[in-house]
Short mmCIF file of C-alpha atoms in Angstrom, two decimals:
data_model
loop_
_atom_site.label_atom_id
_atom_site.label_comp_id
_atom_site.label_asym_id
_atom_site.label_seq_id
_atom_site.Cartn_x
_atom_site.Cartn_y
_atom_site.Cartn_z
CA MET A 1 11.20 -5.87 17.26
CA GLU A 2 13.14 -6.05 13.97
CA ALA A 3 16.13 -7.58 15.75
CA LEU A 4 13.84 -10.21 17.31
CA ALA A 5 12.39 -11.04 13.89
CA ILE A 6 15.89 -11.53 12.46
CA ARG A 7 16.87 -13.87 15.33
CA LEU A 8 13.65 -15.86 14.92
CA SER A 9 14.06 -16.16 11.17
CA GLY A 10 17.45 -17.76 11.66
CA LEU A 11 15.90 -20.55 13.76
CA ASP A 12 13.23 -21.77 11.33
CA PRO A 13 12.90 -21.44 7.53
CA TYR A 14 9.08 -21.35 7.91
CA ILE A 15 9.28 -18.38 10.28
CA ASP A 16 11.72 -16.69 7.92
CA GLY A 17 9.31 -17.11 5.02
CA ALA A 18 6.32 -15.95 7.06
CA ILE A 19 8.14 -12.81 8.20
CA ARG A 20 9.10 -12.00 4.63
CA ILE A 21 5.45 -12.38 3.51
CA ILE A 22 4.22 -10.13 6.33
CA ALA A 23 6.83 -7.50 5.40
CA PHE A 24 5.84 -7.82 1.73
CA TYR A 25 2.17 -7.03 2.44
CA ASP A 26 3.03 -4.31 4.96
CA THR A 27 4.89 -2.57 2.14
CA LEU A 28 1.93 -2.92 -0.22
CA MET A 29 -0.43 -1.47 2.39
CA ARG A 30 1.89 1.48 3.03
CA ARG A 31 1.87 2.15 -0.70
CA ARG A 32 -1.96 2.12 -0.58
CA VAL A 33 -2.33 -0.19 -3.56
CA ASP A 34 -5.78 -1.14 -4.88
CA LEU A 35 -7.33 -4.61 -5.27
CA PRO A 36 -6.02 -5.38 -8.80
CA ALA A 37 -2.48 -4.44 -7.71
CA LEU A 38 -2.82 -6.67 -4.64
CA ALA A 39 -3.94 -9.61 -6.76
CA ARG A 40 -1.09 -9.03 -9.21
CA ALA A 41 1.54 -8.85 -6.46
CA SER A 42 0.11 -11.92 -4.72
CA ALA A 43 0.11 -13.99 -7.91
CA GLY A 44 3.75 -13.09 -8.51
CA LEU A 45 4.71 -13.94 -4.94
CA ALA A 46 2.79 -17.23 -4.88
CA GLU A 47 3.78 -18.13 -8.47
CA CYS A 48 0.21 -19.18 -9.24
CA VAL A 49 -3.15 -17.59 -9.97
CA ALA A 50 -4.45 -15.35 -7.16
CA GLY A 51 -8.04 -14.17 -6.88
CA ILE A 52 -10.11 -11.58 -5.00
CA ARG A 53 -13.92 -11.41 -4.97
CA LEU A 54 -16.14 -8.95 -3.07
CA HIS A 55 -19.64 -10.16 -2.16
CA GLY A 56 -21.10 -6.71 -2.75
CA THR A 57 -20.21 -6.62 -6.45
CA GLY A 58 -19.92 -10.33 -7.19
CA ARG A 59 -17.01 -9.58 -9.55
CA ALA A 60 -13.77 -11.55 -9.29
CA THR A 61 -10.25 -10.33 -10.00
CA ARG A 62 -8.03 -13.26 -11.07
CA ILE A 63 -4.40 -12.61 -11.99
CA SER A 64 -1.83 -15.10 -13.32
CA PRO A 65 1.76 -15.17 -12.04
CA HIS A 66 2.73 -13.35 -15.27
CA GLY A 67 0.69 -10.31 -14.19
CA THR A 68 -2.09 -10.80 -16.74
CA GLU A 69 -5.73 -11.80 -16.31
CA ALA A 70 -6.01 -15.49 -15.52
CA PRO A 71 -7.52 -17.74 -18.19
CA ILE A 72 -11.10 -18.96 -18.04
CA PRO A 73 -12.51 -21.35 -16.87
CA GLN A 74 -11.36 -20.84 -13.32
CA SER A 75 -9.35 -23.66 -11.76
CA PRO A 76 -10.39 -25.02 -8.35
CA ALA A 77 -9.06 -22.98 -5.45
CA SER A 78 -6.27 -24.73 -3.56
CA THR A 79 -6.58 -22.39 -0.54
CA THR A 80 -9.15 -19.74 0.41
CA ALA A 81 -9.59 -17.13 3.13
CA PRO A 82 -12.40 -14.69 3.99
CA ILE A 83 -12.03 -10.91 3.75
CA THR A 84 -13.46 -9.44 6.96
CA LEU A 85 -14.20 -5.80 7.69
CA ASP A 86 -15.98 -4.51 10.80
CA ASP A 87 -16.84 -8.12 11.77
CA GLU A 88 -18.61 -8.64 8.43
CA GLU A 89 -17.37 -11.07 5.79
CA ILE A 90 -17.25 -8.92 2.67
CA GLY A 91 -15.40 -11.18 0.25
CA THR A 92 -12.93 -13.99 -0.41
CA VAL A 93 -9.32 -14.37 -1.52
CA TRP A 94 -7.85 -17.55 -2.93
CA LEU A 95 -4.96 -19.23 -4.73
CA GLU A 96 -5.31 -21.63 -7.66
CA ARG A 97 -2.17 -23.69 -7.17
CA PRO A 98 -1.85 -26.90 -9.18
CA GLY A 99 -1.35 -29.77 -6.75
CA PRO A 100 -1.33 -29.41 -2.94
CA PRO A 101 -1.16 -26.01 -1.19
CA GLY A 102 2.25 -24.60 -0.37
CA PRO A 103 3.45 -24.48 3.26
CA LEU A 104 3.10 -20.68 3.40
CA ASP A 105 -0.11 -20.31 1.38
CA GLU A 106 -2.28 -19.80 4.47
CA VAL A 107 0.02 -17.05 5.74
CA LEU A 108 0.00 -15.38 2.32
CA LEU A 109 -3.79 -15.45 2.07
CA ASP A 110 -4.22 -14.21 5.62
CA ARG A 111 -2.11 -11.14 4.83
CA LEU A 112 -3.77 -10.69 1.42
CA ALA A 113 -7.20 -10.72 3.12
CA ILE A 114 -6.07 -8.05 5.60
CA ALA A 115 -4.62 -5.91 2.82
CA ALA A 116 -7.78 -6.33 0.70
CA ALA A 117 -9.97 -5.23 3.62
CA ALA A 118 -7.78 -2.16 4.07
CA ALA A 119 -8.08 -1.34 0.36
CA VAL A 120 -11.87 -1.69 0.46
CA GLU A 121 -12.04 0.54 3.53
CA ARG A 122 -9.87 3.13 1.80
CA TYR A 123 -11.56 3.20 -1.59
CA SER A 124 -15.20 2.32 -0.79
CA PRO A 125 -16.99 4.80 1.52
CA ALA A 126 -20.08 2.60 1.96
CA ARG A 127 -17.89 -0.48 2.30
CA THR A 128 -19.95 -2.76 4.52
CA THR A 129 -23.63 -3.51 4.51
CA MET A 130 -24.35 -3.88 8.23
CA ALA A 131 -24.69 -0.58 10.07
CA ASP A 132 -25.09 0.77 13.58
CA PRO A 133 -28.82 0.29 14.40
CA ALA A 134 -28.82 3.57 16.32
CA LEU A 135 -27.71 5.49 13.23
CA VAL A 136 -30.27 3.73 11.05
CA GLU A 137 -33.04 4.47 13.56
CA LEU A 138 -31.97 8.12 13.66
CA ALA A 139 -32.10 8.30 9.86
CA ILE A 140 -35.63 6.88 9.55
CA SER A 141 -37.32 8.12 12.72
CA SER A 142 -40.10 10.67 12.35
CA ASP A 143 -38.88 12.22 15.62
CA SER A 144 -35.48 13.16 14.16
CA ASP A 145 -34.89 16.73 13.01
CA GLU A 146 -33.47 17.22 9.53
CA ALA A 147 -29.99 18.15 10.74
CA ALA A 148 -29.70 14.95 12.82
CA ARG A 149 -31.09 12.87 9.96
CA ALA A 150 -28.63 14.36 7.47
CA ARG A 151 -25.71 13.70 9.81
CA ALA A 152 -26.81 10.08 10.36
CA LEU A 153 -27.09 9.50 6.61
CA ARG A 154 -23.67 11.05 6.05
CA LEU A 155 -22.13 8.77 8.68
CA LEU A 156 -23.82 5.81 7.01
CA GLY A 157 -22.08 6.69 3.75
CA PHE A 158 -24.93 8.29 1.78
CA ALA A 159 -24.28 11.48 -0.16
CA ALA A 160 -26.71 14.34 0.43
CA ASP A 161 -28.01 14.32 -3.16
CA LEU A 162 -28.72 10.57 -3.36
CA PRO A 163 -32.32 9.27 -3.29
CA ILE A 164 -32.85 6.71 -0.55
CA HIS A 165 -35.35 3.86 -0.49
CA VAL A 166 -36.14 2.24 2.84
CA VAL A 167 -37.06 -1.46 2.85
CA ALA A 168 -38.75 -3.33 5.70
CA VAL A 169 -37.74 -7.00 5.72
CA ARG A 170 -38.72 -10.20 7.45
CA SER A 171 -36.45 -13.15 6.69
CA GLN A 172 -34.27 -15.85 8.19
CA LEU A 173 -31.45 -14.83 5.82
CA PRO A 174 -28.73 -12.41 6.98
CA LEU A 175 -29.65 -8.80 6.28
CA ASP A 176 -26.27 -7.99 4.76
CA GLN A 177 -26.75 -10.77 2.21
CA ILE A 178 -30.17 -9.47 1.21
CA GLY A 179 -28.92 -5.89 1.01
CA SER A 180 -25.99 -6.83 -1.21
CA LEU A 181 -28.30 -8.74 -3.55
CA VAL A 182 -31.00 -6.11 -4.03
CA CYS A 183 -28.55 -3.21 -4.35
CA PRO A 184 -25.33 -4.72 -5.75
CA ALA A 185 -23.91 -1.40 -6.93
CA ARG A 186 -24.04 0.14 -3.43
CA PRO A 187 -24.35 2.18 -1.32
CA VAL A 188 -26.60 0.07 0.89
CA LYS A 189 -26.90 -0.30 4.66
CA ALA A 190 -28.87 -2.71 6.82
CA ALA A 191 -29.66 -3.14 10.50
CA PRO A 192 -32.16 -5.02 12.67
CA LEU A 193 -34.71 -2.74 14.31
CA ALA A 194 -37.25 -4.09 16.82
CA ASP A 195 -39.25 -6.82 15.05
CA VAL A 196 -38.13 -6.09 11.50
CA GLY A 197 -34.98 -5.65 9.44
CA VAL A 198 -34.23 -2.31 7.77
CA ILE A 199 -32.38 -1.81 4.50
CA LEU A 200 -31.44 1.65 3.21
CA ALA A 201 -30.41 1.72 -0.44
CA THR A 202 -30.08 4.14 -3.31
CA THR A 203 -31.69 1.63 -5.67
CA VAL A 204 -33.69 -1.54 -5.01
CA ASP A 205 -34.07 -4.34 -7.55
CA ARG A 206 -37.30 -6.06 -6.59
CA ALA A 207 -36.49 -9.10 -8.75
CA ARG A 208 -33.31 -9.86 -6.77
CA PHE A 209 -34.96 -10.60 -3.41
CA PRO A 210 -34.22 -14.25 -2.51
CA ALA A 211 -37.00 -16.78 -2.04
CA GLY A 212 -38.48 -16.80 1.45
CA VAL A 213 -37.94 -13.08 2.03
CA ARG A 214 -40.91 -10.83 2.75
CA ALA A 215 -40.34 -7.15 2.12
CA GLY A 216 -42.05 -3.79 1.76
CA ILE A 217 -40.33 -1.11 -0.30
CA GLY A 218 -40.89 2.58 0.41
CA ALA A 219 -40.67 5.30 -2.22
CA ALA A 220 -37.54 7.44 -2.53
CA GLU A 221 -38.82 10.29 -0.40
CA SER A 222 -37.67 11.48 3.00
CA PRO A 223 -36.29 8.38 4.82
CA ASP A 224 -38.81 8.72 7.65
CA ARG A 225 -41.72 8.81 5.18
CA SER A 226 -40.19 5.99 3.14
CA TRP A 227 -39.90 3.90 6.32
CA GLN A 228 -43.59 4.38 7.11
CA GLN A 229 -44.45 3.37 3.55
CA ALA A 230 -42.19 0.31 3.74
CA ARG A 231 -43.85 -0.86 6.96
CA THR A 232 -47.26 -0.40 5.37
CA ALA A 233 -46.26 -2.29 2.23
CA LEU A 234 -44.87 -5.14 4.35
CA ARG A 235 -48.34 -5.68 5.83
CA PHE A 236 -49.78 -6.34 2.37
CA ASN A 237 -47.44 -9.09 1.22
CA THR A 238 -48.62 -12.67 0.75
CA PRO A 239 -46.93 -15.97 -0.15
CA ARG A 240 -47.97 -15.27 -3.75
CA GLU A 241 -46.58 -11.73 -3.67
CA PRO A 242 -43.89 -11.59 -0.95
CA VAL A 243 -42.33 -8.28 -2.05
CA ILE A 244 -44.56 -5.21 -2.30
CA ARG A 245 -43.69 -1.69 -3.42
CA TYR A 246 -45.72 0.98 -1.67
CA THR A 247 -46.21 2.82 -4.95
CA ASP A 248 -47.92 -0.27 -6.41
CA LEU A 249 -50.58 -0.29 -3.68
CA GLY A 250 -52.29 2.85 -4.89
CA VAL A 251 -55.66 3.34 -3.23
CA LEU A 252 -55.30 -0.01 -1.41
CA ALA A 253 -52.88 1.68 0.97
CA LEU A 254 -55.88 3.44 2.51
CA LEU A 255 -57.02 0.09 3.93
CA ALA A 256 -54.02 0.13 6.26
CA GLU A 257 -55.43 3.27 7.89
CA VAL A 258 -58.78 1.66 8.76
CA PRO A 259 -58.92 0.93 12.53
CA GLN A 260 -58.76 -2.81 13.10
CA ASP A 261 -61.85 -2.90 15.29
CA THR A 262 -63.77 -1.20 12.48
CA ALA A 263 -62.49 -3.75 9.97
CA ARG A 264 -63.42 -6.69 12.21
CA ARG A 265 -66.98 -5.43 12.55
CA ASN A 266 -67.43 -5.25 8.77
CA ALA A 267 -69.72 -8.06 7.56
CA ASP A 268 -67.56 -8.93 4.53
CA VAL A 269 -64.35 -9.09 6.59
CA ALA A 270 -66.09 -11.20 9.24
CA ALA A 271 -67.26 -13.59 6.51
CA ILE A 272 -63.69 -13.93 5.21
CA ALA A 273 -62.56 -14.74 8.75
CA ARG A 274 -65.08 -17.61 8.86
CA ILE A 275 -63.91 -18.94 5.48
CA ALA A 276 -60.28 -18.74 6.61
CA ARG A 277 -60.94 -21.52 9.12
CA ASN A 278 -60.84 -23.88 6.13
CA ALA A 279 -57.42 -23.63 4.45
CA GLU A 280 -58.64 -25.13 1.16
CA ASP A 281 -61.52 -22.67 0.86
CA LEU A 282 -59.22 -19.75 1.65
CA GLU A 283 -56.67 -20.85 -0.94
CA THR A 284 -59.40 -21.32 -3.54
CA LEU A 285 -60.87 -17.89 -2.90
CA ASP A 286 -57.46 -16.23 -2.84
CA THR A 287 -56.42 -17.83 -6.12
CA TYR A 288 -59.70 -16.91 -7.81
CA CYS A 289 -59.41 -13.31 -6.60
CA ALA A 290 -55.82 -13.12 -7.88
CA THR A 291 -56.69 -14.48 -11.35
CA GLY A 292 -60.32 -13.43 -11.85
CA SER A 293 -60.74 -16.61 -13.89
CA LEU A 294 -62.22 -19.91 -12.82
CA ARG A 295 -60.16 -21.93 -15.32
CA ARG A 296 -56.93 -20.12 -14.50
CA ALA A 297 -57.56 -20.65 -10.78
CA ALA A 298 -58.18 -24.37 -11.46
CA ASP A 299 -54.85 -24.60 -13.31
CA LEU A 300 -52.95 -23.01 -10.43
CA LEU A 301 -54.72 -25.20 -7.85
CA HIS A 302 -54.19 -28.34 -10.00
CA LEU A 303 -57.91 -29.11 -9.82
CA HIS A 304 -60.64 -29.67 -12.39
CA HIS A 305 -62.53 -26.48 -13.09
CA SER A 306 -65.79 -28.10 -12.03
CA SER A 307 -64.33 -28.80 -8.57
CA VAL A 308 -63.26 -25.18 -8.23
CA ALA A 309 -66.67 -24.04 -9.39
CA ARG A 310 -68.38 -26.10 -6.65
CA ARG A 311 -66.07 -24.67 -4.00
CA LEU A 312 -66.67 -21.12 -5.17
CA GLU A 313 -70.43 -21.70 -5.16
CA GLN A 314 -70.32 -22.69 -1.48
CA ILE A 315 -67.96 -19.81 -0.64
CA ALA A 316 -70.30 -17.36 -2.38
CA LYS A 317 -73.19 -18.57 -0.20
CA THR A 318 -71.12 -18.05 2.96
CA LEU A 319 -70.14 -14.57 1.82
CA ASP A 320 -73.57 -13.76 0.44
CA ILE A 321 -71.78 -12.16 -2.50
CA GLU A 322 -72.06 -13.02 -6.19
CA LEU A 323 -68.46 -13.79 -7.15
CA ALA A 324 -69.18 -13.89 -10.88
CA GLU A 325 -70.18 -10.22 -10.86
CA PRO A 326 -67.42 -7.58 -11.16
CA ALA A 327 -68.79 -5.64 -8.19
CA GLY A 328 -68.93 -8.79 -6.07
CA LEU A 329 -65.36 -9.76 -6.97
CA THR A 330 -64.17 -6.28 -6.05
CA ARG A 331 -65.91 -6.52 -2.66
CA VAL A 332 -64.30 -9.87 -1.92
CA ARG A 333 -60.83 -8.71 -2.96
CA LEU A 334 -61.10 -5.70 -0.65
CA ALA A 335 -62.47 -7.81 2.20
CA LEU A 336 -59.70 -10.38 1.77
CA THR A 337 -57.06 -7.67 1.84
CA ALA A 338 -58.60 -5.99 4.89
CA TRP A 339 -58.72 -9.35 6.71
CA ARG A 340 -55.02 -9.96 6.01
CA LEU A 341 -54.17 -6.61 7.59
CA LEU A 342 -55.63 -7.72 10.92
CA ASP A 343 -53.10 -8.60 13.61
CA ASP A 344 -54.87 -11.80 14.62
#
């Protein structure tokens, strides 16, 4: 093979250069260098700034051809390439070459991306976000024994002494993207399971969920219990509050245990169902229940408070509940929540 490479290199300067680049990165990989060393070597080889960024951390390593940190602000990338590991794009590598890209820049970045993926695999146990759904299901299933659950968590990259939150997610966004955002420090794993996405993470930052994502967050208990809590919390979310922590539900979580036929037969829930046929009335009632204030509800609805008052007066007649009374408002809030928990 080496003899063939030598013969080929003599035929074409491009092939000669490409072979030398491949050999260069093969040597770096054998020496098991880390990401900063890869960026430094690449910048020296390319004679321009080289950069590496991992999506999971969001941090970029930029090295100048002199081996020092590249100056800020960052120049536009002249060439980029994705870092891929286990069929998941986990980061990006790039060159910041003044002027047009060099003829071998794509080859260099291709090998840098491969070397970076190898370094991540070597130095980061929980390196990718997407996981085998079968392992995730084994970790969160109530039918799993503790030995099987512990083994599944170990294979997923979680240490035995780490707390684990389970998150139930519904979103059009990729699960790995959501997982990396809400738990940027890792470890975090995600997998689709039946009708919902599952994220397992040691920490969950509720404020980092992207817009459009609906999620329920279980407490850091046994993963099977946390999964049940996450599914329950997911049922309670609304457009106004798309991400719910089970621990924030408190006594409201008991409503999820009420049989749906029982809830439907309740007079207050049935009255909410009738009001829900009119989207404006439902939004008005929901906003008033969320704020407890007529004027605040009017501000959020962009209506005059007298208009909101008239709507609420008609809604109160349909419900046969006095909304201005604390007890009546509590009844309506509970009925509205119970109605939302119905499947239809």
